Coordinates of C-alpha atoms in Angstrom, one line a residue:
R1 CA 106.5 88.3 137.7
F2 CA 107.5 86.0 141.5
P3 CA 109.6 83.3 141.7
E4 CA 107.0 80.3 141.6
D5 CA 105.7 81.2 139.0
L6 CA 109.2 79.0 136.7
E7 CA 107.3 75.7 138.6
D8 CA 103.7 77.0 137.1
E9 CA 102.0 75.3 134.5
N10 CA 99.3 78.6 134.3
T11 CA 101.9 81.4 133.9
T12 CA 103.0 78.5 130.7
F13 CA 102.0 79.2 126.8
N14 CA 103.3 77.4 124.2
P15 CA 104.4 78.9 120.5
E16 CA 101.4 78.6 117.8
Y17 CA 104.1 78.3 115.0
S18 CA 107.8 77.4 114.7
H19 CA 108.1 76.8 112.0
Q20 CA 110.5 79.6 111.0
V21 CA 113.0 78.6 113.1
F22 CA 112.7 74.5 113.0
G23 CA 111.1 74.2 108.7
D24 CA 108.1 72.8 107.8
D25 CA 107.7 70.0 110.1
E26 CA 108.2 71.7 113.1
V27 CA 110.2 68.8 114.1
A28 CA 114.0 68.5 115.9
F29 CA 115.2 65.2 115.5
G30 CA 117.0 63.2 117.5
Y31 CA 115.9 63.7 121.1
K32 CA 113.9 62.0 123.7
G33 CA 112.3 63.8 126.1
L34 CA 112.9 67.0 124.8
K35 CA 111.9 70.5 127.1
I36 CA 113.3 74.0 125.5
L37 CA 112.7 75.4 128.4
L38 CA 112.2 79.7 127.3
Y39 CA 111.1 82.2 130.7
Y40 CA 110.8 86.5 130.8
I41 CA 110.7 88.8 133.1
A42 CA 107.4 90.1 132.8
G43 CA 108.2 93.7 133.0
N44 CA 111.9 94.0 130.5
L45 CA 112.0 90.8 129.3
S46 CA 115.2 89.5 130.9
T47 CA 115.1 85.9 129.4
L48 CA 115.8 82.5 130.9
F49 CA 117.1 80.6 128.8
R50 CA 117.9 76.1 128.7
I51 CA 117.5 73.2 126.7
E52 CA 116.9 69.2 129.1
Y53 CA 116.2 65.9 127.5
T54 CA 116.4 62.7 129.4
S55 CA 118.2 60.7 125.7
K56 CA 120.3 62.2 122.1
V57 CA 121.4 60.6 119.0
N58 CA 124.9 60.3 118.7
E59 CA 126.9 59.3 115.5
K60 CA 127.2 55.7 116.4
F61 CA 123.7 56.1 115.5
D62 CA 123.1 55.3 111.7
C63 CA 125.4 58.2 111.1
V64 CA 122.7 60.8 111.9
E65 CA 123.4 63.9 114.5
A66 CA 120.5 65.4 117.0
D67 CA 120.1 69.6 115.6
D68 CA 121.4 71.6 116.9
V69 CA 118.1 73.7 119.1
E70 CA 120.2 75.6 121.4
S71 CA 121.2 76.9 117.7
K72 CA 118.3 78.1 116.2
I73 CA 117.1 79.0 119.9
R74 CA 120.4 81.2 120.1
E75 CA 119.9 83.0 116.6
I76 CA 116.7 84.8 117.4
I77 CA 117.5 85.5 121.4
P78 CA 119.9 88.3 122.1
S79 CA 122.2 87.6 123.9
G80 CA 123.0 88.0 127.6
F81 CA 120.5 85.7 128.6
S82 CA 120.4 83.4 132.3
T83 CA 120.7 80.3 131.5
N84 CA 120.8 79.1 135.4
T85 CA 117.1 79.9 137.1
D86 CA 119.1 80.8 140.1
D87 CA 121.1 84.0 138.0
F88 CA 117.8 84.8 136.3
V89 CA 115.1 84.8 139.7
S90 CA 117.4 87.2 141.8
L91 CA 117.3 89.8 138.5
L92 CA 113.6 89.6 139.8
E93 CA 114.5 92.4 142.5
K94 CA 115.0 94.8 140.1
E95 CA 112.9 94.9 138.2
V96 CA 110.7 97.4 140.6
N97 CA 113.4 99.6 138.6
F98 CA 111.7 99.0 135.6
K99 CA 109.3 101.6 133.7
P100 CA 107.3 101.8 130.2
F101 CA 109.2 103.7 127.9
G102 CA 108.7 106.7 125.7
M103 CA 105.0 109.4 126.3
L104 CA 101.8 107.8 127.8
L105 CA 99.4 108.2 125.6
H106 CA 96.7 106.1 127.0
T107 CA 95.3 104.3 130.8
Y108 CA 92.6 101.9 130.6
S109 CA 91.1 99.3 132.8
V110 CA 89.5 95.7 132.3
H111 CA 87.7 94.2 135.2
N112 CA 89.7 91.0 135.9
E113 CA 87.0 88.2 137.2
E114 CA 89.2 85.8 138.7
A115 CA 91.2 88.6 140.9
G116 CA 87.5 90.1 141.3
E117 CA 88.9 93.2 140.7
D118 CA 89.5 96.1 138.0
I119 CA 93.8 95.8 136.7
T120 CA 95.0 99.1 134.9
Y121 CA 96.7 98.9 131.9
Q122 CA 99.0 102.6 130.0
I123 CA 99.5 102.5 126.3
Y124 CA 103.5 104.3 125.1
K125 CA 104.5 105.5 122.4
A126 CA 108.0 104.8 122.2
D127 CA 110.8 104.9 120.1
M128 CA 115.4 104.0 119.7
T129 CA 115.8 107.2 121.5
C130 CA 114.6 105.8 124.5
P131 CA 117.8 105.3 126.7
G132 CA 118.2 100.8 127.2
F133 CA 114.7 101.2 124.5
R134 CA 116.7 99.2 121.6
E135 CA 118.1 96.8 123.9
Y136 CA 114.4 95.4 125.3
H137 CA 113.0 95.7 121.5
E138 CA 115.5 92.7 121.2
R139 CA 113.9 91.1 123.8
L140 CA 110.5 91.7 122.8
Q141 CA 110.4 90.8 119.0
T142 CA 112.2 87.1 120.1
F143 CA 107.9 86.7 120.6
L144 CA 107.0 87.3 116.6
M145 CA 108.7 83.8 115.7
W146 CA 106.2 82.2 117.6
F147 CA 103.0 84.2 116.9
I148 CA 102.6 85.3 113.1
E149 CA 102.7 83.1 110.4
T150 CA 105.5 85.5 108.4
A151 CA 107.6 87.1 110.8
S152 CA 110.5 88.9 110.3
F153 CA 112.8 91.2 112.2
I154 CA 112.6 95.1 111.2
D155 CA 115.1 97.3 110.9
V156 CA 115.2 99.2 114.1
D157 CA 117.8 102.4 112.6
D158 CA 115.1 103.3 110.3
E159 CA 114.0 106.2 112.5
R160 CA 110.7 106.7 110.5
W161 CA 109.3 103.3 112.5
N162 CA 107.5 104.3 115.9
Y163 CA 106.6 101.5 118.4
F164 CA 103.8 101.4 120.9
L165 CA 103.2 99.8 124.0
V166 CA 101.3 98.2 126.4
F167 CA 101.9 97.6 130.2
E168 CA 100.0 95.8 132.7
K169 CA 100.4 98.1 136.9
Y170 CA 100.9 95.8 138.8
N171 CA 101.5 95.4 142.8
K172 CA 104.1 93.4 143.7
D173 CA 105.4 94.2 148.2
G174 CA 103.5 97.1 148.1
A175 CA 105.3 98.5 144.9
T176 CA 104.2 99.0 141.1
L177 CA 105.2 97.5 138.5
F178 CA 104.6 97.1 134.7
A179 CA 104.4 94.2 133.0
T180 CA 105.2 94.4 129.0
V181 CA 101.3 92.7 127.5
G182 CA 101.3 94.0 123.7
Y183 CA 103.0 95.8 120.8
M184 CA 102.5 97.3 118.0
T185 CA 104.9 98.4 115.1
V186 CA 104.4 101.2 112.4
Y187 CA 106.4 102.9 109.4
N188 CA 105.9 106.3 108.0
Y189 CA 105.3 105.8 104.6
Y190 CA 106.2 109.7 102.7
V191 CA 102.7 110.5 100.3
Y192 CA 104.2 113.1 97.9
P193 CA 104.2 116.0 97.9
D194 CA 104.1 116.5 102.4
K195 CA 102.1 113.6 103.6
T196 CA 102.9 110.4 105.4
R197 CA 100.6 107.1 105.1
P198 CA 102.0 105.4 108.8
R199 CA 101.1 101.7 107.7
V200 CA 100.9 99.2 110.5
S201 CA 103.3 96.0 110.6
Q202 CA 103.2 94.3 113.3
M203 CA 100.5 93.8 116.0
L204 CA 101.1 90.9 118.9
I205 CA 99.2 90.7 122.0
L206 CA 101.1 88.4 124.3
P207 CA 98.6 84.5 125.1
P208 CA 97.8 84.9 128.3
F209 CA 96.1 88.7 127.3
Q210 CA 94.5 87.1 124.7
G211 CA 90.6 88.0 124.0
E212 CA 90.3 90.8 126.8
G213 CA 90.5 93.7 124.7
H214 CA 93.4 94.8 124.5
G215 CA 94.4 94.5 121.2
A216 CA 90.8 97.2 120.0
Q217 CA 93.0 99.5 122.5
L218 CA 95.9 99.3 121.1
L219 CA 94.6 100.1 117.8
E220 CA 92.1 102.8 118.2
T221 CA 95.0 103.9 120.8
V222 CA 97.2 103.9 117.9
H223 CA 94.7 105.8 115.5
R224 CA 93.6 108.7 117.6
Y225 CA 97.6 109.3 117.8
Y226 CA 97.9 109.7 114.1
M227 CA 93.9 111.4 113.6
S228 CA 95.5 114.9 115.7
S229 CA 98.6 115.4 113.4
P230 CA 97.3 117.3 110.0
A231 CA 100.4 115.7 108.2
V232 CA 99.3 112.1 108.0
L233 CA 97.1 111.2 105.1
D234 CA 95.8 108.3 106.1
I235 CA 96.8 104.4 108.2
T236 CA 96.8 101.4 106.2
A237 CA 98.2 98.3 107.2
E238 CA 100.8 94.9 105.4
D239 CA 99.7 92.4 104.9
P240 CA 96.3 92.2 107.1
S241 CA 95.5 89.1 109.0
D242 CA 91.6 88.3 109.1
N243 CA 91.8 88.5 113.0
Y244 CA 93.1 92.0 112.1
V245 CA 90.9 92.9 109.5
K246 CA 88.5 92.0 112.4
L247 CA 89.4 94.1 114.9
R248 CA 90.1 97.3 112.3
D249 CA 86.7 96.8 110.9
F250 CA 85.4 96.7 115.2
V251 CA 87.5 99.9 116.4
L252 CA 86.9 101.9 112.6
V253 CA 83.2 101.3 112.6
K254 CA 83.2 102.8 116.1
L255 CA 85.3 105.7 115.2
C256 CA 83.0 106.3 112.3
Q257 CA 79.3 105.4 114.2
D258 CA 79.0 108.7 115.5
L259 CA 79.8 111.0 112.2
L260 CA 77.5 113.0 110.6
C261 CA 77.7 111.0 106.9
F262 CA 76.8 107.9 108.5
S263 CA 73.0 108.7 109.9
P264 CA 70.5 105.7 109.1
G265 CA 68.2 108.0 106.4
K266 CA 72.6 109.2 105.0
L267 CA 73.2 105.1 104.6
M268 CA 70.0 104.0 103.4
Q269 CA 71.0 106.5 100.6
G270 CA 74.1 104.5 99.6
F271 CA 77.8 104.9 99.6
S272 CA 79.2 108.2 99.0
Q273 CA 82.4 110.6 98.5
E274 CA 80.8 112.2 101.5
M275 CA 81.6 109.4 103.7
V276 CA 85.1 108.5 102.3
M277 CA 86.3 112.3 102.5
E278 CA 84.5 112.9 105.9
A279 CA 86.5 109.7 107.2
Q280 CA 90.2 110.1 105.6
Q281 CA 89.7 113.6 106.3
K282 CA 88.6 114.1 110.3
L283 CA 90.0 109.6 111.2
K284 CA 92.3 109.7 108.7
I285 CA 89.9 106.7 107.1
N286 CA 91.0 105.6 103.4
K287 CA 87.7 104.6 100.5
Q288 CA 88.4 100.9 101.1
H289 CA 88.2 100.2 105.1
T290 CA 85.6 103.2 105.1
R291 CA 83.3 101.5 102.3
R292 CA 84.0 98.1 104.9
V293 CA 82.3 100.5 107.1
Y294 CA 79.6 101.6 105.5
E295 CA 78.7 98.2 105.1
I296 CA 78.4 97.5 108.3
L297 CA 76.7 100.9 109.9
R298 CA 74.3 100.4 107.0
L299 CA 74.1 96.4 108.2
R300 CA 72.8 98.2 111.1
A301 CA 70.4 100.2 109.9
T302 CA 68.4 97.8 108.1
D303 CA 66.3 95.3 109.0
M304 CA 66.9 91.8 107.0
G305 CA 63.2 91.1 107.4
D306 CA 61.9 93.2 105.2
A307 CA 61.8 91.5 101.6
E308 CA 62.6 95.4 100.4
Q309 CA 65.3 96.8 102.3
S310 CA 67.5 93.1 102.4
R311 CA 67.8 92.8 98.6
S312 CA 68.5 96.3 98.6
Y313 CA 71.4 96.0 100.7
R314 CA 72.6 92.4 99.4
L315 CA 72.9 93.8 95.5
D316 CA 75.1 97.0 96.9
V317 CA 77.2 94.7 99.2
K318 CA 77.4 92.1 96.6
R319 CA 78.0 95.5 93.4
R320 CA 81.2 95.5 95.2
L321 CA 82.4 92.0 95.4
I322 CA 81.7 91.3 91.7
G323 CA 84.3 93.4 91.2
P324 CA 87.0 90.4 90.5
Y325 CA 84.3 89.0 88.2
K326 CA 83.7 92.2 85.6
K327 CA 87.4 92.4 85.1
K328 CA 87.3 87.9 84.5
Q329 CA 84.1 88.8 81.6
R330 CA 86.4 91.7 80.8
E331 CA 89.7 89.7 80.4
L332 CA 87.4 87.5 78.3
A333 CA 86.2 89.7 75.9
K334 CA 89.6 90.7 74.7
M335 CA 90.7 86.9 74.7
R336 CA 87.8 86.2 72.3
R337 CA 89.7 88.2 70.2
C338 CA 92.8 86.9 70.5
L339 CA 92.4 83.8 71.1
R340 CA 92.4 80.2 68.6
P341 CA 88.8 78.3 68.8
E342 CA 90.0 75.6 71.4
E343 CA 92.2 77.8 73.3
L344 CA 88.8 79.9 74.4
T345 CA 87.1 76.7 75.2
N346 CA 90.1 76.4 77.1
Q347 CA 89.5 79.6 79.9
L348 CA 85.7 79.4 79.3
N349 CA 85.7 75.9 81.1
Q350 CA 87.9 78.5 84.4
I351 CA 85.3 80.8 84.2
D352 CA 81.7 79.1 84.8
L353 CA 79.4 81.3 85.5
N354 CA 77.1 79.2 87.4
M355 CA 80.1 78.7 89.8
Q356 CA 81.4 82.3 90.3
H357 CA 77.4 83.5 91.3
E358 CA 77.1 80.6 94.6
Q359 CA 81.2 82.5 95.7
L360 CA 79.3 85.7 95.2
E361 CA 76.5 84.4 97.1
E362 CA 78.9 82.0 99.9
S363 CA 81.4 85.8 100.0
F364 CA 78.3 88.2 101.1
Q365 CA 77.2 85.1 103.9
Q366 CA 80.0 84.7 105.0
L367 CA 80.7 89.0 104.9
V368 CA 77.3 89.3 106.7
S369 CA 78.4 87.0 109.1
D370 CA 81.7 89.0 110.4
Y371 CA 79.6 91.7 110.1
R372 CA 76.9 91.1 112.4
R373 CA 79.5 90.0 114.9
V374 CA 81.0 93.3 114.7
L375 CA 78.0 94.7 115.5
E376 CA 77.2 91.9 118.4
R377 CA 80.6 93.3 119.9
L378 CA 79.6 96.8 119.5
A379 CA 76.9 96.5 121.4
Q380 CA 78.5 95.4 124.2
A381 CA 81.2 98.2 123.7

């Protein structure tokens, strides 16, 4: 944001992953004192890239070559970046002209203890028809390689992609500027005969902004955007991480808790088709996610200190969790009819009932622990 940020370690954040660029060992071979400098201007993400090192091996040294670090980075960052600090700093003056892309969906504020004030954030929906967005997105997506373990770049020429962006509004010399906070990509799948199923593909909040609730604001805003469309069947996610599942649990429970079908009385009667229908029709939530919402809200309505209520809740959740084990038992019944005795013994050893019960109890306890964290966060929201 400011020239002095270049020398400020507090504005620096390091990759969580680098295996997609440097291999599974995450090592750059052949350098001493290697520094890879990759800086972005806060708003339009104009980039500075260069490498520094104190020494480098050459071919005279055991006939080996140092890794070509520069080429590896150039493969993922778009051309047009600065290599000179002065050129890069001069671009800061143009930041006052940078404005978010697309349509404003939501504005919210977060209290910043350090600054002692509320900071304003905005969420926009953009697409490739927005002037300048394609080039901006090329720079933005480079963060995925460092912060999502199995990231890949998407085909931006496919018009079924939607892009949702979070920006911070801040003041600099009396002018209002915008800093990139994070984003989400959503792909709109066709569902026969006349519906779409938006699927969240990538979601990233940049490290300086993590832990401030932006992910929940973004996901809720995206849900509300699609909820208003009669053409949308439900909203899903592609290969969700554990952290994403916890975030989704919080957002969906927050959205569902005021629906009549989730009143305490109905929760205690068990999971129902009414819950499935209402969550799907009003909030575009599918059956699997609705079931998790039910279990979390039922936990809130259950007195776990009451033996009967606690037992009823435990059995209800375990009936769902036991599904995969029952499937194994059905497979085993088929095996009994067609396997030789020694083959059957081998399979039986793999399906130990005591172990299944232990795994089931472990899964239940982990789930309740996760659910309690969702409820704690909900109580603070």
